[in-house]
XYZ file of C-alpha atoms in Angstrom:
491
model
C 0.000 0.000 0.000
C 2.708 2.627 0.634
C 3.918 1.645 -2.847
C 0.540 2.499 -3.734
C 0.572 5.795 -2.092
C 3.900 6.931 -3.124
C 2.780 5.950 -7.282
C -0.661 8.267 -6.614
C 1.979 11.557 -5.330
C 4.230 11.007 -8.750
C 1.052 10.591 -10.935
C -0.144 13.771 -8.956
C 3.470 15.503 -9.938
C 3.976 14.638 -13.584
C 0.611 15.470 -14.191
C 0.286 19.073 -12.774
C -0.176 21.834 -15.186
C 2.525 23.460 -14.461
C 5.280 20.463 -14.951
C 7.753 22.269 -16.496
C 8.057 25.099 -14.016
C 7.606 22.882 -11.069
C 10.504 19.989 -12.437
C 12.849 23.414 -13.000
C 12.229 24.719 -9.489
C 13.014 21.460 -7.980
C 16.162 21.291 -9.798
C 17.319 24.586 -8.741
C 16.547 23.812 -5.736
C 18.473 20.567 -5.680
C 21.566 22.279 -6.577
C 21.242 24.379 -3.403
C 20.991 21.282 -1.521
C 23.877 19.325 -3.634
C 25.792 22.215 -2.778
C 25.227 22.296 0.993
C 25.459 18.472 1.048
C 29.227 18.406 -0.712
C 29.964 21.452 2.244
C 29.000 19.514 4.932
C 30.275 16.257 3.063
C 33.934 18.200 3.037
C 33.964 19.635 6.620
C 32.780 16.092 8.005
C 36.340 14.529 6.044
C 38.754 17.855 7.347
C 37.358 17.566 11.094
C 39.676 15.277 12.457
C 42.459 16.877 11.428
C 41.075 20.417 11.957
C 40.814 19.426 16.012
C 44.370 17.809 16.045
C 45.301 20.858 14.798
C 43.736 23.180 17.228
C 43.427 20.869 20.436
C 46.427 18.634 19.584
C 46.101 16.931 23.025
C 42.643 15.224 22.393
C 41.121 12.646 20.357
C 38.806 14.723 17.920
C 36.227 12.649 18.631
C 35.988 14.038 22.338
C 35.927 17.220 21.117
C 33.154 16.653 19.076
C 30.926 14.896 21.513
C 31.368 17.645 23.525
C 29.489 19.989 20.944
C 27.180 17.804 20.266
C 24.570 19.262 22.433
C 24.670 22.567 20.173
C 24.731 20.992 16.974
C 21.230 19.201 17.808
C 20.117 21.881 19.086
C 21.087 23.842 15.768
C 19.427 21.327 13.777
C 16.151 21.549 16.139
C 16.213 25.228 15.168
C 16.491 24.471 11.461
C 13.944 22.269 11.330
C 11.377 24.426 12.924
C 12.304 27.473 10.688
C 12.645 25.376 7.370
C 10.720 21.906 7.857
C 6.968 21.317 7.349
C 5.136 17.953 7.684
C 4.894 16.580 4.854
C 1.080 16.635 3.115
C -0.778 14.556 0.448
C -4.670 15.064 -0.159
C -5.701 12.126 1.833
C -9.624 13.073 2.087
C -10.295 11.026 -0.907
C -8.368 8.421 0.302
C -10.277 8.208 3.684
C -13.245 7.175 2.044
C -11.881 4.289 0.423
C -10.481 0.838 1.389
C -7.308 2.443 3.391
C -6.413 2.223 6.743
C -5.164 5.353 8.228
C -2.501 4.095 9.726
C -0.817 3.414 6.319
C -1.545 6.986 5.794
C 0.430 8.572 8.884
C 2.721 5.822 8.077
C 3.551 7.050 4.616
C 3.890 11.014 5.780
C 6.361 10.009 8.353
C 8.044 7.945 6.186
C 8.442 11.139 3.935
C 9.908 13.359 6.545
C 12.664 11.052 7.118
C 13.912 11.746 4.305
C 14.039 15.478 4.708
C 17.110 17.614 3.516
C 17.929 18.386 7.511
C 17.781 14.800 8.318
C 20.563 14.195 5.434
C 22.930 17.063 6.892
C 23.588 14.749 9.915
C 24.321 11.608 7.861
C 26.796 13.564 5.006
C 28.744 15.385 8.097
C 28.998 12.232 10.453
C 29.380 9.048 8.271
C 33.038 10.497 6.622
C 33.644 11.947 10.256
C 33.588 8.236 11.234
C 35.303 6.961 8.144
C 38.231 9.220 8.755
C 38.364 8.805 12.903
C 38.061 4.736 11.804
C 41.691 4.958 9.746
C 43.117 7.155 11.915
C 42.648 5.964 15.701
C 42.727 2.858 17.407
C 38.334 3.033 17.486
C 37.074 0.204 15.470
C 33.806 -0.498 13.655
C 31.879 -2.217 16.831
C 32.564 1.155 18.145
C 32.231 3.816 15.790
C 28.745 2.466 14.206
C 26.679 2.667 17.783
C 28.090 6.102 17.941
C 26.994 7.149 14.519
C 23.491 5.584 15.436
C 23.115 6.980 18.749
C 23.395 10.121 17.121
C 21.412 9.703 14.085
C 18.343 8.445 16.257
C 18.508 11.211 18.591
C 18.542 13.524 15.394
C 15.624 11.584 13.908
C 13.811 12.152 17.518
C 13.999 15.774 17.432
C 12.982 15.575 13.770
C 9.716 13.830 14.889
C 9.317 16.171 17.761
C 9.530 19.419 15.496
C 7.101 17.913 13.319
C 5.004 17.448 17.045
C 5.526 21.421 17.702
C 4.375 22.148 14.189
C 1.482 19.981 14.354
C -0.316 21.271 17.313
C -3.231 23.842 16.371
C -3.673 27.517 18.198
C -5.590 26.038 20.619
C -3.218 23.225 21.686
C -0.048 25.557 21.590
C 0.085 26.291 25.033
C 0.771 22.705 25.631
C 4.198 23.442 24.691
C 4.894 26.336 27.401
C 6.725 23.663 29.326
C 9.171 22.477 26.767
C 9.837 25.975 26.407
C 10.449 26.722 29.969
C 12.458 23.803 30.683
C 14.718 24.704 27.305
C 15.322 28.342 28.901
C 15.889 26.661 31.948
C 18.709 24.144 30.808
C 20.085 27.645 28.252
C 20.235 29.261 31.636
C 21.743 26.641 33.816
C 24.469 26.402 31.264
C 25.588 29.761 30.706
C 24.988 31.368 34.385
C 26.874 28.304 36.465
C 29.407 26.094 36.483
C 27.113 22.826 35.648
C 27.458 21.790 32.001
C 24.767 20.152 30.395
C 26.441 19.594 27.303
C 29.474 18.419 28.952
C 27.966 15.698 30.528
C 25.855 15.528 27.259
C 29.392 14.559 25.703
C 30.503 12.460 28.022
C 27.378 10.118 27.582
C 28.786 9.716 24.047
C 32.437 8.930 25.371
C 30.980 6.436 27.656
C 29.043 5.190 24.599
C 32.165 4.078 22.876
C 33.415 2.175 25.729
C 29.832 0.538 25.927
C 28.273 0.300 22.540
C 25.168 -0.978 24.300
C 23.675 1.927 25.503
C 23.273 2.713 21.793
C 19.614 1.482 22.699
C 19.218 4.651 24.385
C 18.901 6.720 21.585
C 17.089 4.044 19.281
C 14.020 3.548 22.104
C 13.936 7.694 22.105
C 13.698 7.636 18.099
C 10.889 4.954 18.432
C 9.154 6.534 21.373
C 8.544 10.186 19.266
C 7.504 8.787 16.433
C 5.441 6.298 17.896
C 3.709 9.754 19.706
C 3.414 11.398 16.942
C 2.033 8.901 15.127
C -0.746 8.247 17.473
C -1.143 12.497 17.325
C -1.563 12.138 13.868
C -3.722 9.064 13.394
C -6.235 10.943 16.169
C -6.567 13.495 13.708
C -6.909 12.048 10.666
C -10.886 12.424 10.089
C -12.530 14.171 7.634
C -14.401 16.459 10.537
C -11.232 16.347 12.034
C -10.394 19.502 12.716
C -14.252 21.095 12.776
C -14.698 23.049 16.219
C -17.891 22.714 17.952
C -16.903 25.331 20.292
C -18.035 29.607 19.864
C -14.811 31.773 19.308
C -15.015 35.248 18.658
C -13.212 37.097 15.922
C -12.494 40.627 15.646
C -12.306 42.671 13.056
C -9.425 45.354 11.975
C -10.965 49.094 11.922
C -11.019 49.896 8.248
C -13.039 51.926 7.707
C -10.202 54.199 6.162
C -10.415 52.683 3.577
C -13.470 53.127 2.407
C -11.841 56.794 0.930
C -10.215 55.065 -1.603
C -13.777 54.112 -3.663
C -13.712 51.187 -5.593
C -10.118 49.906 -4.309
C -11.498 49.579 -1.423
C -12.496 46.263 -1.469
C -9.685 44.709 -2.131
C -7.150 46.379 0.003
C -9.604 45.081 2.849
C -8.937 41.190 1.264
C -5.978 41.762 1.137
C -4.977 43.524 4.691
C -7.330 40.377 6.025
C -5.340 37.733 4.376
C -2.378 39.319 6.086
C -3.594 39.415 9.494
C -5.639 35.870 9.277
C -3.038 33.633 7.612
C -0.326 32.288 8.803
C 1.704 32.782 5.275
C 1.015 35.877 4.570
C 1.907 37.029 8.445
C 5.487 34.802 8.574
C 6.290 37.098 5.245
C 5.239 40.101 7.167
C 7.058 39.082 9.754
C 10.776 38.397 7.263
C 9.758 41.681 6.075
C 11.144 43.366 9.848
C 13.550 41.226 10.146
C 15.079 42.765 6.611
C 15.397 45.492 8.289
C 18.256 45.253 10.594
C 19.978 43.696 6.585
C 21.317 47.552 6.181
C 23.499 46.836 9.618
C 25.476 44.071 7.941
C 27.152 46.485 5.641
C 26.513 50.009 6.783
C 29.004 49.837 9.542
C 32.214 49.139 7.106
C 33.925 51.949 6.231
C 34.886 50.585 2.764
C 32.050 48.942 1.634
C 30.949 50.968 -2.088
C 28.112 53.561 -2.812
C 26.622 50.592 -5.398
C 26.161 48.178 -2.507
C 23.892 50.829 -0.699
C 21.649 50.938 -3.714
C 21.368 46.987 -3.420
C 20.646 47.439 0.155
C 18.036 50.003 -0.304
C 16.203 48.074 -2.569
C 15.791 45.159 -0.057
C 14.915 47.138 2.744
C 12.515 49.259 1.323
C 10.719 47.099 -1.362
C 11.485 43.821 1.050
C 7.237 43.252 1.084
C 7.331 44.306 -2.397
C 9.470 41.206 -3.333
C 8.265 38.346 -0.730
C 4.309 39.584 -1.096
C 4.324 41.172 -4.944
C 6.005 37.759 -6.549
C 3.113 35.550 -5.320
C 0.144 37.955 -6.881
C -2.224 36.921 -7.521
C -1.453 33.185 -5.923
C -2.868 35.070 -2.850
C -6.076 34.396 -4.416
C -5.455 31.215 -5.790
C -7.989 29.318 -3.578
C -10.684 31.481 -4.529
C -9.418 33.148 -7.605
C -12.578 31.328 -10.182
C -14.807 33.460 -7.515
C -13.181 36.314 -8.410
C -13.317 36.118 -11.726
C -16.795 35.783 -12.039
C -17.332 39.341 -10.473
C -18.244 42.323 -12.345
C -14.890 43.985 -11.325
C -12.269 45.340 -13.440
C -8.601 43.858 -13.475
C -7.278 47.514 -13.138
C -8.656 48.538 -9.856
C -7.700 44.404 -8.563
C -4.030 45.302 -9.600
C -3.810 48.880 -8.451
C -5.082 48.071 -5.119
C -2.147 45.709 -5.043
C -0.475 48.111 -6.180
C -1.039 50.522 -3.761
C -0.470 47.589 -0.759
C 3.086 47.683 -1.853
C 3.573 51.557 -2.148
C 2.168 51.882 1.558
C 4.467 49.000 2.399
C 7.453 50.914 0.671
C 6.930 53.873 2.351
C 6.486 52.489 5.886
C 10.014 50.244 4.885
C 11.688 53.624 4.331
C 10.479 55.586 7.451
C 11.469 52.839 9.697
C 14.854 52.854 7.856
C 15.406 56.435 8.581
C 17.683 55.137 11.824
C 20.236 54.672 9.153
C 21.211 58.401 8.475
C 23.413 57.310 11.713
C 25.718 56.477 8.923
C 25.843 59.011 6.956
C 23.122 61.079 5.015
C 24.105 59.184 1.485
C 22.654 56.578 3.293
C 19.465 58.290 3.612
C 19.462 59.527 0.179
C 20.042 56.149 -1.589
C 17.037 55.020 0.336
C 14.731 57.239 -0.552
C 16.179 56.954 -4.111
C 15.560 53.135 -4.019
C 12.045 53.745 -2.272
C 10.999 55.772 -5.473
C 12.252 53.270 -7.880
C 10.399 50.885 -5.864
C 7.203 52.498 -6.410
C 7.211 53.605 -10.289
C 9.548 50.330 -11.390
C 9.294 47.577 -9.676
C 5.891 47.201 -8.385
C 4.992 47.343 -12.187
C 7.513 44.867 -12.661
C 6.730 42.360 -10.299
C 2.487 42.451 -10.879
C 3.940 41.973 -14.993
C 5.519 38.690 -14.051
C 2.451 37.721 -11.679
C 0.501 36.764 -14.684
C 2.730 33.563 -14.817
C 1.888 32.757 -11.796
C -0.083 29.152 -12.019
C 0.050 28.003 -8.600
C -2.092 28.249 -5.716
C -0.318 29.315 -1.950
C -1.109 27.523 0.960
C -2.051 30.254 3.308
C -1.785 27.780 6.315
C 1.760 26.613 6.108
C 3.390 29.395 8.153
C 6.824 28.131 7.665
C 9.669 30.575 6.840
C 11.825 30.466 3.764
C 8.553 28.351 2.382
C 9.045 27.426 -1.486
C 5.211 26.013 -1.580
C 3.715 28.059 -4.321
C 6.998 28.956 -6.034
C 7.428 28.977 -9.752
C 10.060 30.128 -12.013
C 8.567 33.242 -12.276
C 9.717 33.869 -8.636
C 13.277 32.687 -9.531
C 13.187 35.027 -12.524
C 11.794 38.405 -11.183
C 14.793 39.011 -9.148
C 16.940 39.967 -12.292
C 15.388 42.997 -12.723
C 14.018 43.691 -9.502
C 18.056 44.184 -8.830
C 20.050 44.390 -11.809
C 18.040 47.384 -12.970
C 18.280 49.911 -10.197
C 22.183 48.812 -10.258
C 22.560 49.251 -13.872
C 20.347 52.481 -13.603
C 22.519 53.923 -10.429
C 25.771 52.503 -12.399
C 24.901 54.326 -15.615
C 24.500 57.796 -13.841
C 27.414 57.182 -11.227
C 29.767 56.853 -14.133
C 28.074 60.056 -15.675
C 28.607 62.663 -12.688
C 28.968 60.618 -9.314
C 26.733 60.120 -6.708
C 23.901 63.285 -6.888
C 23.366 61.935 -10.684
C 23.155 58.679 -9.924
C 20.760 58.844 -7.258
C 18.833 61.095 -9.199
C 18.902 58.059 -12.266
C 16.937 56.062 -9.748
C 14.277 59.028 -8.855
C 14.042 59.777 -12.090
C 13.079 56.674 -13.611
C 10.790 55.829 -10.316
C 9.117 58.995 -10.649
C 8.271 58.377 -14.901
C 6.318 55.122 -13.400
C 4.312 56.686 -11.661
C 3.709 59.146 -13.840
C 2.818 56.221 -16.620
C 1.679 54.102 -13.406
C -2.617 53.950 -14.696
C -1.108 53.310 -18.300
C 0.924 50.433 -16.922
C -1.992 49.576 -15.443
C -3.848 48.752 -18.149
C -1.807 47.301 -20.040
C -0.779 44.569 -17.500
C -4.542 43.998 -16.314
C -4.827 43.102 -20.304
C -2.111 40.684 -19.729
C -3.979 39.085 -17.093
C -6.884 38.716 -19.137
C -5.625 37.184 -22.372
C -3.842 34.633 -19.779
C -6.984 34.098 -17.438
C -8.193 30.297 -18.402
C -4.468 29.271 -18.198
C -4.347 31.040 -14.152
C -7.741 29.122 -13.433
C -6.264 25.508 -14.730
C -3.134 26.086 -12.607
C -5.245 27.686 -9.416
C -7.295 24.358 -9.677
C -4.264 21.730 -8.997
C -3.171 21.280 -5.544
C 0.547 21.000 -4.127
């Protein structure tokens, strides 16, 4: 049956409408991970002789187990930032002749083979390999180790997937894992008592009694075996229906109603923000973006050009995470829309004029900066404006390629659900034009004509922003039966 299941998900894949774009983001994507593999694959081999190097009086091995407290706990962090539980559509399946145990059984079985989970096995295994040829530690010793450590990573894989699982109202069961993780951070940096010490020397112990490797294995088994029964409890179709009242508020905007007929859809849209947990994780990068300017600002010899590339991320950061997935927003309810009497104008200017509010509040809370230097300031305000008459044109032009639909529940960052290789290619001019544009004039009379390149080319979109307009709202209509086929397949 898992045979079965796994055929269904490749049928499901090859016969998407959007194959092409979906096989090409998966191979870019698998060069990002070949790459960190062969990284990690490298380090693992140059360890041992790294740490004879730089603590020639112990075994590298010891030196390791004594970090490997923090590197689990690194990879716990990674997989709650990057890792999702894997999903299929299982409703039809729960109305035919499969047990739903074979389900949960099938999803787990995908998340072990997550990219995280392979990080442990490319930096360990030629750790081992190496430490085998090179000490007196043979393989009866060396293989429990490597599982002991692999099963306590696959544990805290199956635990993240736990955290990740629980809904609003169950979150607060995980207060106490939180406290007693603060607790042990505390205990470890404020005293003398070292967790991960002792952490370490469990391992060392390990090598001198390969038994305990059970340990570890009856932790792997006991977290998966908990979150399979989690899983397997919810796995109904009226699983997650509520019979409980809640209350929702609304947001006050009533603001909006000044802007006539946009005001519809800037109210959809400032919803979906607030409501979902997508759309609020890349509100949410968005701030974060903006402590990007402190990486460079501080060096003295870092160029004018780099501030432009800067500017443009800080100030048009929602422009680029929110504007590249218009209108997959809507994707899940995008054949309603269409059968509105509404114009594609006003949908795309209201979108449009989401990302000039978002632009503008980017560049007053980036005013901080003039710390710096007032160029700073300037090239900011330059980029701002380019933002506004260039790029939001830009990136609602390339959002009439966009076929698929965005899961507005997965709230994980760096998500690539939804991605297409229109979000791969937007970036190129998004930031090779305002460098080329600031380049151009910099070589032409320095930094006031440069910066004045950028206004004066933002400025000119506005200017021809309603005729832009128009002409990308027709582009969205000669393409609107091909955005409805994509909008109907499912991830």
């Amino acid at each position: 049956m898992l045979r079965e299941l796994f055929l269904l998900e490749w049928k499901s894949f090859t016969r998407r409408a959007d194959l092409g774009k979906s096989i090409a983001v998966k191979l870019l994507l698998a060069l990002f991970g070949l790459y960190f593999m062969v990284s990690f694959l490298s380090l693992g081999m140059m360890l041992p002789g790294l740490l004879a190097e730089a603590v020639p009086n112990v075994e590298p091995i010891v030196t390791v187990n004594q970090f490997l407290l923090i590197w689990f706990l690194f990879t716990f962090v990674l997989r709650m930032v990057f890792q999702k539980l894997p999903v299929m559509n299982v409703k039809p399946l729960l109305v035919q002749c499969v047990k739903r145990g074979t389900l949960v059984h099938h999803t787990l079985l995908k998340s072990s083979f997550a990219f995280n989970n392979w990080l442990t096995v490319v930096f360990f295994v030629p750790f081992a390999v190496v430490t085998l040829h090179e000490t007196a530690l043979g393989y009866g010793q060396l293989i429990p180790w490597f599982l002991a450590i692999w099963s306590i990573d696959m544990a805290l894989n199956y635990v993240a997937l736990y955290l990740q699982s629980l809904g609003r109202g169950e979150i607060r069961r995980i207060w106490p894992a939180i406290g007693l993780l603060l607790a042990i951070a505390l205990v470890e940096y404020l005293t003398r008592f070292r967790i991960s010490r002792y952490f370490g020397e469990f391992f060392q112990f390990l090598l001198q009694a390969p038994i305990l490797v059970l340990a570890p294995m009856a932790l792997c088994g006991v977290s998966y075996a908990g979150l399979y029964s989690d899983l397997k409890s919810k796995l109904y179709l009226d699983a997650y229906l509520k019979n409980q009242r809640e209350e929702f508020h609304s947001l006050a905007l009533g603001w909006t109603n000044r802007l006539g007929a946009l005001a519809p859809f800037l109210q959809m849209d400032l919803h979906l923000i607030r409501r979902t947990k997508r759309a609020r994780s890349v509100l949410i990068v968005a701030l974060l973006f903006l402590g990007y300017g402190l990486i460079f600002y501080p060096d003295p010899d870092i160029k004018s050009i780099t501030y432009v590339f800067v500017g443009i991320f800080i100030t048009g950061i929602l422009v680029i995470n929110y504007g590249q997935f218009i209108p997959s927003w809507d994707g899940s309810y995008y054949p309603f829309l269409m059968t509105l009497p509404f114009s594609l104008a006003r949908y795309l200017e209201s979108k449009a004029f989401l990302m000039y509010i978002s632009i503008g509040i980017m560049f007053l809370l980036s005013t901080p900066y003039s710390y710096f230097g007032w160029e700073v300031l300037a090239v900011n305000f330059a980029c701002a404006v380019y933002n506004m008459g260039v790029n939001v044109p830009v990136i609602l032009w390339f959002g009439s390629w966009n076929r698929k639909r965005i899961d507005l529940n997965s709230g994980n960052y760096f998500n690539y659900q939804g991605t297409g290789a229109a979000q791969w290619l937007v970036g190129i001019p998004l930031l090779v034009g305002p460098l080329a544009c600031w380049g151009i004039g910099y070589g032409v009379g320095g930094v006031l004509v440069a910066n004045g390149m950028l206004l004066l080319c933002g400025v000119l979109g506005m200017l021809l922003r309603g005729f832009l307009i128009r002409k990308i709202a027709s582009r969205y209509g000669m393409r609107k039966y091909e955005l409805l086929q994509g909008f109907a397949q499912t991830d």
